[in-house]
PDB file of C-alpha atoms in Angstrom:
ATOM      1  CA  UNK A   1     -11.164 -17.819  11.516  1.00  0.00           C
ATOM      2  CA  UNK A   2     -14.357 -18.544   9.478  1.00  0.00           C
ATOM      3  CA  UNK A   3     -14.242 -19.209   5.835  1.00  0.00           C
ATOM      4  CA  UNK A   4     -16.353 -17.720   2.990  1.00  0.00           C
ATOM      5  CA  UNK A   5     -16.291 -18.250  -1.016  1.00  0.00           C
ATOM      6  CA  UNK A   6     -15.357 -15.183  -2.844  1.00  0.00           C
ATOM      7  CA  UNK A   7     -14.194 -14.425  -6.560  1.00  0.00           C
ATOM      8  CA  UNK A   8     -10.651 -15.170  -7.886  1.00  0.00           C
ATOM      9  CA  UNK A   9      -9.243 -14.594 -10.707  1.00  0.00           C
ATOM     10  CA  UNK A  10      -5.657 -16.007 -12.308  1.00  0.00           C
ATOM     11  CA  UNK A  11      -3.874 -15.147 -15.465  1.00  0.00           C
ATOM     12  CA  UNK A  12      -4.342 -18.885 -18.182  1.00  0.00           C
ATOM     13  CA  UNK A  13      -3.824 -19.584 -21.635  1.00  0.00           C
ATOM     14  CA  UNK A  14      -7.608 -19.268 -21.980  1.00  0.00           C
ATOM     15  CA  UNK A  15     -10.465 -17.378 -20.686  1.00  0.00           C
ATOM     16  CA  UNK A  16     -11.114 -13.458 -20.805  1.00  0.00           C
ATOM     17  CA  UNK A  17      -8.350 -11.482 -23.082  1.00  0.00           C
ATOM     18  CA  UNK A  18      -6.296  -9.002 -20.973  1.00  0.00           C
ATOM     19  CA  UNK A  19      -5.935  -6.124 -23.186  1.00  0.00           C
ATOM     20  CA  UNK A  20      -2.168  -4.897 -21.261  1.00  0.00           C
ATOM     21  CA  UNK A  21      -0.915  -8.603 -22.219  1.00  0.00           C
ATOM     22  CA  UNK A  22      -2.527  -8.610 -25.447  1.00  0.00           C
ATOM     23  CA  UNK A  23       1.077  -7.787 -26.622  1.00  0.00           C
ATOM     24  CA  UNK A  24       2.922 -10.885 -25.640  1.00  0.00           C
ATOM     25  CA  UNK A  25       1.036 -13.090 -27.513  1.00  0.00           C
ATOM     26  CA  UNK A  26       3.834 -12.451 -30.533  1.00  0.00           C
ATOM     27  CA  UNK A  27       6.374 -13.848 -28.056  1.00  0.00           C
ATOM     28  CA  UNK A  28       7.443 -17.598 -27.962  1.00  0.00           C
ATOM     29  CA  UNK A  29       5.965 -19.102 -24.845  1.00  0.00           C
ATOM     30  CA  UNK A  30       4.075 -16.326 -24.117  1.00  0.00           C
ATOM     31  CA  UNK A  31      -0.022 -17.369 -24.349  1.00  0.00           C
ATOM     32  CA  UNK A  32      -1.046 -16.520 -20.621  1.00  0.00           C
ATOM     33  CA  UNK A  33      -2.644 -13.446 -21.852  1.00  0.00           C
ATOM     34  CA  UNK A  34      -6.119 -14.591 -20.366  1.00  0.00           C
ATOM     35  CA  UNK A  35      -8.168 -14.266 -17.607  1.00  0.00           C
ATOM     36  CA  UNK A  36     -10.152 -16.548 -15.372  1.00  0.00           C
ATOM     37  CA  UNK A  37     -12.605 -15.998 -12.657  1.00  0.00           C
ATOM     38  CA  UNK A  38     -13.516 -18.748 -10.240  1.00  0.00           C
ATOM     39  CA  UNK A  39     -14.374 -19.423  -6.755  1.00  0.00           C
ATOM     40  CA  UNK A  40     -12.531 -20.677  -3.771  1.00  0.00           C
ATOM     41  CA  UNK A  41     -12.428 -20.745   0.143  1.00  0.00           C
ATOM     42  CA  UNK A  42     -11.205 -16.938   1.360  1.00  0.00           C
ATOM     43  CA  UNK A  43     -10.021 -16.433   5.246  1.00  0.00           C
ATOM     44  CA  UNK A  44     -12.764 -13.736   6.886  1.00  0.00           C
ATOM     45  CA  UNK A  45      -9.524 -11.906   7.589  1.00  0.00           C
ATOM     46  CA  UNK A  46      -8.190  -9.540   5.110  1.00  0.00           C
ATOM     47  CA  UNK A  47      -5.074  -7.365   5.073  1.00  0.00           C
ATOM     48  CA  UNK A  48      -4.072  -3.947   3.640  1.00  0.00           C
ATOM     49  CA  UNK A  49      -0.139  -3.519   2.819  1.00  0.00           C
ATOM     50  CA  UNK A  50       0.349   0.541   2.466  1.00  0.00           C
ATOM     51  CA  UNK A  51       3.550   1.305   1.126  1.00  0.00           C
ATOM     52  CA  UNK A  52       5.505   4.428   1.454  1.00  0.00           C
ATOM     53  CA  UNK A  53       6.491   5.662  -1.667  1.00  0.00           C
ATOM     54  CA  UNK A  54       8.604   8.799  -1.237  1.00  0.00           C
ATOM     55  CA  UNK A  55      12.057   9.610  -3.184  1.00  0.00           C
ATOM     56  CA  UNK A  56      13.752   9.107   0.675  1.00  0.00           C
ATOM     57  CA  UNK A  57      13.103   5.319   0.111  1.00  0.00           C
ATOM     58  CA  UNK A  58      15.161   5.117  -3.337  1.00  0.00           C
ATOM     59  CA  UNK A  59      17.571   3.136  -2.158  1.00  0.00           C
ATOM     60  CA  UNK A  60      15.256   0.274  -0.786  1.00  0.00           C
ATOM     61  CA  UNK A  61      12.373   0.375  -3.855  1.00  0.00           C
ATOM     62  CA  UNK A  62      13.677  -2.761  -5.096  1.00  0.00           C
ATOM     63  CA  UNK A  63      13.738  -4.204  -1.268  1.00  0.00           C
ATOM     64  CA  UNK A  64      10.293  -2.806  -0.637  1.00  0.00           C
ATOM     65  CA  UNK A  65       8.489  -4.298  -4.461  1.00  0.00           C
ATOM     66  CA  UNK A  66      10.330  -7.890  -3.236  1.00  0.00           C
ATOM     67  CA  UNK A  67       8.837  -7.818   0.287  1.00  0.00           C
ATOM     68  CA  UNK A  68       5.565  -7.061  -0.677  1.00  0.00           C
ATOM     69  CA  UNK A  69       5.606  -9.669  -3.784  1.00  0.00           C
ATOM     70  CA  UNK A  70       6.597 -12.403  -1.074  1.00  0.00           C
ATOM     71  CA  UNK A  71       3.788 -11.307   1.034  1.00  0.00           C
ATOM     72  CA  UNK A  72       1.021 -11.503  -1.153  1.00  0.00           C
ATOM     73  CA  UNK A  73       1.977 -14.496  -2.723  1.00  0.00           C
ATOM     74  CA  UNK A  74       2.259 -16.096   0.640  1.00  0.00           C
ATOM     75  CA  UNK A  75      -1.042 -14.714   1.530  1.00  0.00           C
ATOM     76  CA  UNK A  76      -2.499 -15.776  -1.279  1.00  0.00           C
ATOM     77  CA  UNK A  77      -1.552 -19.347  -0.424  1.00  0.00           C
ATOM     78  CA  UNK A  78      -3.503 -19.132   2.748  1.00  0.00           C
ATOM     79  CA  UNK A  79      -6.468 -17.458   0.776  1.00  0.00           C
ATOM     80  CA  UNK A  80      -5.959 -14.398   2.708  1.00  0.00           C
ATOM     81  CA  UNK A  81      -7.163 -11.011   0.523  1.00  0.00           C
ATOM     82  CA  UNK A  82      -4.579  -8.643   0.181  1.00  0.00           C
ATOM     83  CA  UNK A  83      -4.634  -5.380  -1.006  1.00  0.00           C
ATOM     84  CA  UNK A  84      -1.167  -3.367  -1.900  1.00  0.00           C
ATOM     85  CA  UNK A  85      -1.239   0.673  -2.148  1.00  0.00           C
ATOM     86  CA  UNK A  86       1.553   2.730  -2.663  1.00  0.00           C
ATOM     87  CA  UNK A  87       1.483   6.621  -1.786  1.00  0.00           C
ATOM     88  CA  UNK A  88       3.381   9.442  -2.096  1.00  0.00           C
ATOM     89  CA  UNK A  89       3.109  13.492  -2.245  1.00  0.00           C
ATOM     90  CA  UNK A  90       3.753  15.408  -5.672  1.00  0.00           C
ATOM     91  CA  UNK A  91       3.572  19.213  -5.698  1.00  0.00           C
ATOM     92  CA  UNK A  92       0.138  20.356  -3.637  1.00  0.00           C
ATOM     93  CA  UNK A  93      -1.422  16.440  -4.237  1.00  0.00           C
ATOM     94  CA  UNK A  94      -0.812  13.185  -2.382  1.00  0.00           C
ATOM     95  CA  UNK A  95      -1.515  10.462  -4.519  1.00  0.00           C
ATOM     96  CA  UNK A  96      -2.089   6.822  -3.481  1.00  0.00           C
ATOM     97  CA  UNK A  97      -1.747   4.125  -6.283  1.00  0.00           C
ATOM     98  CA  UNK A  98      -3.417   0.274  -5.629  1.00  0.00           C
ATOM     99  CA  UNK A  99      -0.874  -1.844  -7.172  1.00  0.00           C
ATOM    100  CA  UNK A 100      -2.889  -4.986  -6.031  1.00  0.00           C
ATOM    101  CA  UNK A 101      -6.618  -5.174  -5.315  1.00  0.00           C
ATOM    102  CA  UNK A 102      -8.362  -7.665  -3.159  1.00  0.00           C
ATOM    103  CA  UNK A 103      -9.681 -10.158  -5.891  1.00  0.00           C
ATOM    104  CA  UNK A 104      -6.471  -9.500  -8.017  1.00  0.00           C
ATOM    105  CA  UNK A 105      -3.606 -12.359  -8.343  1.00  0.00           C
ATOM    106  CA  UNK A 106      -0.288 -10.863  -7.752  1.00  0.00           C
ATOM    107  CA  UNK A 107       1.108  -9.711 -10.348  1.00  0.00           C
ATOM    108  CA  UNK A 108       5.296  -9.125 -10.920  1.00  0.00           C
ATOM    109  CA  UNK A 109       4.313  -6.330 -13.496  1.00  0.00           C
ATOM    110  CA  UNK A 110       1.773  -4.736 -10.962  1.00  0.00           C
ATOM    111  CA  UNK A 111       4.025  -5.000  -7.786  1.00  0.00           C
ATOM    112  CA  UNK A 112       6.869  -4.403  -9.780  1.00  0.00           C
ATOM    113  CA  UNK A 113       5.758  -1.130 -11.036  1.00  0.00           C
ATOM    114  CA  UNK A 114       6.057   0.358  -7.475  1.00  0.00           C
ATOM    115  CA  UNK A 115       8.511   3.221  -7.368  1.00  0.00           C
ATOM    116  CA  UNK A 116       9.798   5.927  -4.866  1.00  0.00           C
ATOM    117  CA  UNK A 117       8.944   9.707  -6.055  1.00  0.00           C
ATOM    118  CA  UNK A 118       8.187  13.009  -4.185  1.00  0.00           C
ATOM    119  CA  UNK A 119       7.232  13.751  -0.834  1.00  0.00           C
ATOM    120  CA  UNK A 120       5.568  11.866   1.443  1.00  0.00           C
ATOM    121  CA  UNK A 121       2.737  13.966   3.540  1.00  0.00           C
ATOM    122  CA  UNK A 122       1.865  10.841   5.821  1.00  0.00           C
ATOM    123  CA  UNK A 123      -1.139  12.305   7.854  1.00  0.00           C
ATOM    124  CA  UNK A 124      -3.180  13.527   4.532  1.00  0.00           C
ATOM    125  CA  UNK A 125      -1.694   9.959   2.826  1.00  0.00           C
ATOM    126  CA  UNK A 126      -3.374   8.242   5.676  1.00  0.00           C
ATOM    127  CA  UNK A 127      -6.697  10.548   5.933  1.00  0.00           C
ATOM    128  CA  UNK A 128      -7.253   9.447   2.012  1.00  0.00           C
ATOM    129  CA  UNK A 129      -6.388   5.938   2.893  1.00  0.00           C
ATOM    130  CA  UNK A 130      -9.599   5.746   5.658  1.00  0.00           C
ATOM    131  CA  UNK A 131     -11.933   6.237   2.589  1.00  0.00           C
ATOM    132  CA  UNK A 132     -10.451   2.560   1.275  1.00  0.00           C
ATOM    133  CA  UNK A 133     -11.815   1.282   4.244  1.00  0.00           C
ATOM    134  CA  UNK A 134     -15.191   2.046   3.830  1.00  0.00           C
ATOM    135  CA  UNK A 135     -16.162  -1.703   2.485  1.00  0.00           C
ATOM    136  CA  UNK A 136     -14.330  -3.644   4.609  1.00  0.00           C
ATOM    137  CA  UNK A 137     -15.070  -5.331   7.879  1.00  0.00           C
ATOM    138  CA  UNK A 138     -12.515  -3.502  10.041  1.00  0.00           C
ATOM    139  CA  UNK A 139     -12.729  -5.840  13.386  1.00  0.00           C
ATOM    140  CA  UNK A 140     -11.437  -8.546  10.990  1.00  0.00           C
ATOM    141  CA  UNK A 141      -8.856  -6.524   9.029  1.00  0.00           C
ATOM    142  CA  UNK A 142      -4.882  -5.756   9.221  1.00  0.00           C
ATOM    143  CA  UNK A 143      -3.388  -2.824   8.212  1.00  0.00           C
ATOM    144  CA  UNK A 144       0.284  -2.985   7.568  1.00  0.00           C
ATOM    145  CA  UNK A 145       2.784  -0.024   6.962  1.00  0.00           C
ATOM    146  CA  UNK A 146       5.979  -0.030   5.160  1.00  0.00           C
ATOM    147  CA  UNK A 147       7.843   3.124   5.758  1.00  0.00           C
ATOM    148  CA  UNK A 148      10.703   4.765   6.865  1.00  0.00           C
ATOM    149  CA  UNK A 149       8.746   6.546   9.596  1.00  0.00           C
ATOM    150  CA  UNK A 150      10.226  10.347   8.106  1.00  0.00           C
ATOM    151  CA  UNK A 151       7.384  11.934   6.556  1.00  0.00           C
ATOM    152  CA  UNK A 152       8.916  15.290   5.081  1.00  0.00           C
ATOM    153  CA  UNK A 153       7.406  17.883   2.633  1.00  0.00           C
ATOM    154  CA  UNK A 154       8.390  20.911   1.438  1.00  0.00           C
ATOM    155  CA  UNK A 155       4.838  21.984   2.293  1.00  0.00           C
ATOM    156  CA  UNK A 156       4.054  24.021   5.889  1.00  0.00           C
ATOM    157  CA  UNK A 157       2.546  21.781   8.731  1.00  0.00           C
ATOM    158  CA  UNK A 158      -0.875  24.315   8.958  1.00  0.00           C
ATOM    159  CA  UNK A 159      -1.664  25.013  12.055  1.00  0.00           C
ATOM    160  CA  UNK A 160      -4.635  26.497  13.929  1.00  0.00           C
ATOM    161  CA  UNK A 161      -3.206  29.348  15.632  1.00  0.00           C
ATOM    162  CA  UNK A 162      -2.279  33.029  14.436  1.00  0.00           C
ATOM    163  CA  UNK A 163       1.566  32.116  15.191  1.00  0.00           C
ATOM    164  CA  UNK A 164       3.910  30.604  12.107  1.00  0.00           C
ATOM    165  CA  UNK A 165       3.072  27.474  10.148  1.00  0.00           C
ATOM    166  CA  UNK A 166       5.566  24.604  11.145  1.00  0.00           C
ATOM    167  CA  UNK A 167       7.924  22.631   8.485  1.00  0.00           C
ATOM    168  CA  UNK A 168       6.286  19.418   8.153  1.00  0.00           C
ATOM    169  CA  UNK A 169       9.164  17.143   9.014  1.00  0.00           C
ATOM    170  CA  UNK A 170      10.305  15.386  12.210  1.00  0.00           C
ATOM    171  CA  UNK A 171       8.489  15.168  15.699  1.00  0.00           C
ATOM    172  CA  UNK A 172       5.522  17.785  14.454  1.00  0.00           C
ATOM    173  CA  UNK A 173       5.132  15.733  10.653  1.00  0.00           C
ATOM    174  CA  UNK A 174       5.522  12.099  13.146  1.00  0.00           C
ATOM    175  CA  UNK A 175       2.693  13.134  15.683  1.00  0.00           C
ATOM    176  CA  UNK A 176       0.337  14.763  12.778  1.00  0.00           C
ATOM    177  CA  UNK A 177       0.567  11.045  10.928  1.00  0.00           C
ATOM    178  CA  UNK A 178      -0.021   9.694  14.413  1.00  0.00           C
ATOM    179  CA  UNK A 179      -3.326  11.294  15.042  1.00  0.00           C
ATOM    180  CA  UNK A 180      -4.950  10.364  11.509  1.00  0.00           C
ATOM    181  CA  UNK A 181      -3.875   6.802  12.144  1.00  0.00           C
ATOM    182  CA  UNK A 182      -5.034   7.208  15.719  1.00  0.00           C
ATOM    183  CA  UNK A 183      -8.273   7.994  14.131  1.00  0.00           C
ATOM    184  CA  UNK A 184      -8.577   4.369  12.101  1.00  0.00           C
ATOM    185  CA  UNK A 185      -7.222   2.873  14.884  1.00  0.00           C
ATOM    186  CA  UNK A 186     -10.433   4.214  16.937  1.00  0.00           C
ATOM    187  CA  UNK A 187     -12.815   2.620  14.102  1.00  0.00           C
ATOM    188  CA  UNK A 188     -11.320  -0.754  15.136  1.00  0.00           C
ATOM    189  CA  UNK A 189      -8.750  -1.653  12.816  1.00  0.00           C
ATOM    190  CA  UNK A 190      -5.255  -3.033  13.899  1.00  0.00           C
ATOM    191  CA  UNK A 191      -2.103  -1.777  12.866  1.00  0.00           C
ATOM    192  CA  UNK A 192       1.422  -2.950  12.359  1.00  0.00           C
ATOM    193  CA  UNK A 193       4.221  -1.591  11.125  1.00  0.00           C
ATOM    194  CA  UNK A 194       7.682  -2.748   8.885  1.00  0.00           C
ATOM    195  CA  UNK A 195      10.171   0.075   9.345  1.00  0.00           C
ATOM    196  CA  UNK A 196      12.756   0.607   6.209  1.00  0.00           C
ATOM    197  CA  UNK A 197      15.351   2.867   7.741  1.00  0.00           C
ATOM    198  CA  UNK A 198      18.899   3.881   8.738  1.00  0.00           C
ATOM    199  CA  UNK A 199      20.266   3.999  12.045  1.00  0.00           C
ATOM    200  CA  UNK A 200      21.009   7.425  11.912  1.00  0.00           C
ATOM    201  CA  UNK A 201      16.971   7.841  11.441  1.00  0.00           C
ATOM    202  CA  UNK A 202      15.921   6.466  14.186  1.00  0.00           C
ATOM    203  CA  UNK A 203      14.986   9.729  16.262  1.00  0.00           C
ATOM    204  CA  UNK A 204      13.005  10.251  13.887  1.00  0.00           C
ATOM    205  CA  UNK A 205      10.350   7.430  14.912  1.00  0.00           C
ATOM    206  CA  UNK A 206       7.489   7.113  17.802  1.00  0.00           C
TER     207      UNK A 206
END
C-alpha cells in the first residue's frame, strides 16, 4: 500500500473549543475540551464498519459499541481511515447514523452512543449506504458488516407482480439485502462480514 498525508484531528488541552465538551471544563482533570488538526501519513486503503442497529441485536449493543471501539482504535494505529455507521428502520424511514467519520479520532462518547432500536430493512439500509460511497476510491476500500444477518420489518417486501406483497423477513428479506449489496459489490468494492447471532438463527443466513 501507498501512503498519502491527510488531515487529523485529536481531542488536547489546547487548540479549537469543542462546544459538546465545553461542559467538562468545570470537572477536575477534565481540560481536553480542544481540538487539533494536523497532518500525518494515511494508508491509501480505507475501511467502512456498517453496523446493524435493530432492537433484535439488544442483547449484544454493548458487544457490538466494544468491537467497533477496538477496531478503530487499532486502525487508527496503522493510519488506516475508518468510518463507523450505524442503521436501523423506524416506522416508514431507515435511518443510518455516522458515529465516526473518516478524519474523526475515535471517540468513547461517539461509539458509545450506538444503540439497537426498530427494524432493520437491510436492502433500502444498504441502497442509502451506496450514496456514502460516492467520494471514495472503491478499488482501495473495505466494507465491513456487523449484523445478525435477520433483516425483519413489519413493512411488506413490494413486489413487482399483481400477486400479494411478501413479509419482509427470512429467505425473501436475505436475498433482497443480497442484491443491493450485489450491486456495490459490482462497483468494485469488497465486502466482509462479522455475524452477531444465535445458533438457532443460523437458517436464517446466505
Amino acid at each position: 500500500l501507498t501512503a498519502s498525508l491527510s488531515s487529523y484531528k485529536f481531542i488536547a488541552d489546547h487548540g479549537d473549543l469543542i462546544g459538546s465538551l465545553a461542559r467538562k471544563s468545570q470537572l477536575p482533570n477534565e481540560n481536553h475540551i480542544f481540538s487539533v488538526k494536523t497532518l500525518r501519513e494515511s494508508s491509501s486503503m480505507s475501511i467502512d464498519l456498517l453496523l446493524d442497529g435493530s432492537a433484535s441485536l439488544l442483547g449484544f449493543q454493548e458487544d457490538i459499541a466494544i468491537q467497533a471501539y477496538i477496531l478503530a482504535k487499532s486502525l487508527e494505529e496503522c493510519n488506516i481511515p475508518l468510518r463507523i455507521t450505524a442503521y436501523c428502520s423506524v416506522e416508514d424511514y431507515t435511518i443510518l447514523t455516522i458515529l465516526k467519520d473518516f478524519d474523526d479520532s475515535p471517540s468513547q462518547d461517539d461509539i458509545f452512543s450506538y444503540h439497537a432500536q426498530g427494524r432493520n430493512r437491510d436492502g433500502l439500509a444498504y441502497k442509502a449506504f451506496g450514496t456514502l460511497l460516492e467520494d471514495v476510491d472503491l478499488n482501495r476500500h473495505l466494507l465491513l458488516i456487523m449484523t445478525d444477518s435477520n433483516p425483519r420489518d413489519l413493512k411488506a417486501l413490494y413486489t413487482d407482480s399483481f400477486g400479494p406483497n411478501k413479509s419482509y423477513e427470512g429467505q425473501d428479506a436475505l436475498f433482497e439485502s443480497k442484491k443491493e449489496l450485489d450491486k456495490i459489490r459490482k462497483k468494485g468494492l469488497d465486502l466482509a462480514a462479522i455475524i452477531n447471532t444465535k445458533a438457532d438463527d443460523d437458517k436464517n443466513q446466505v
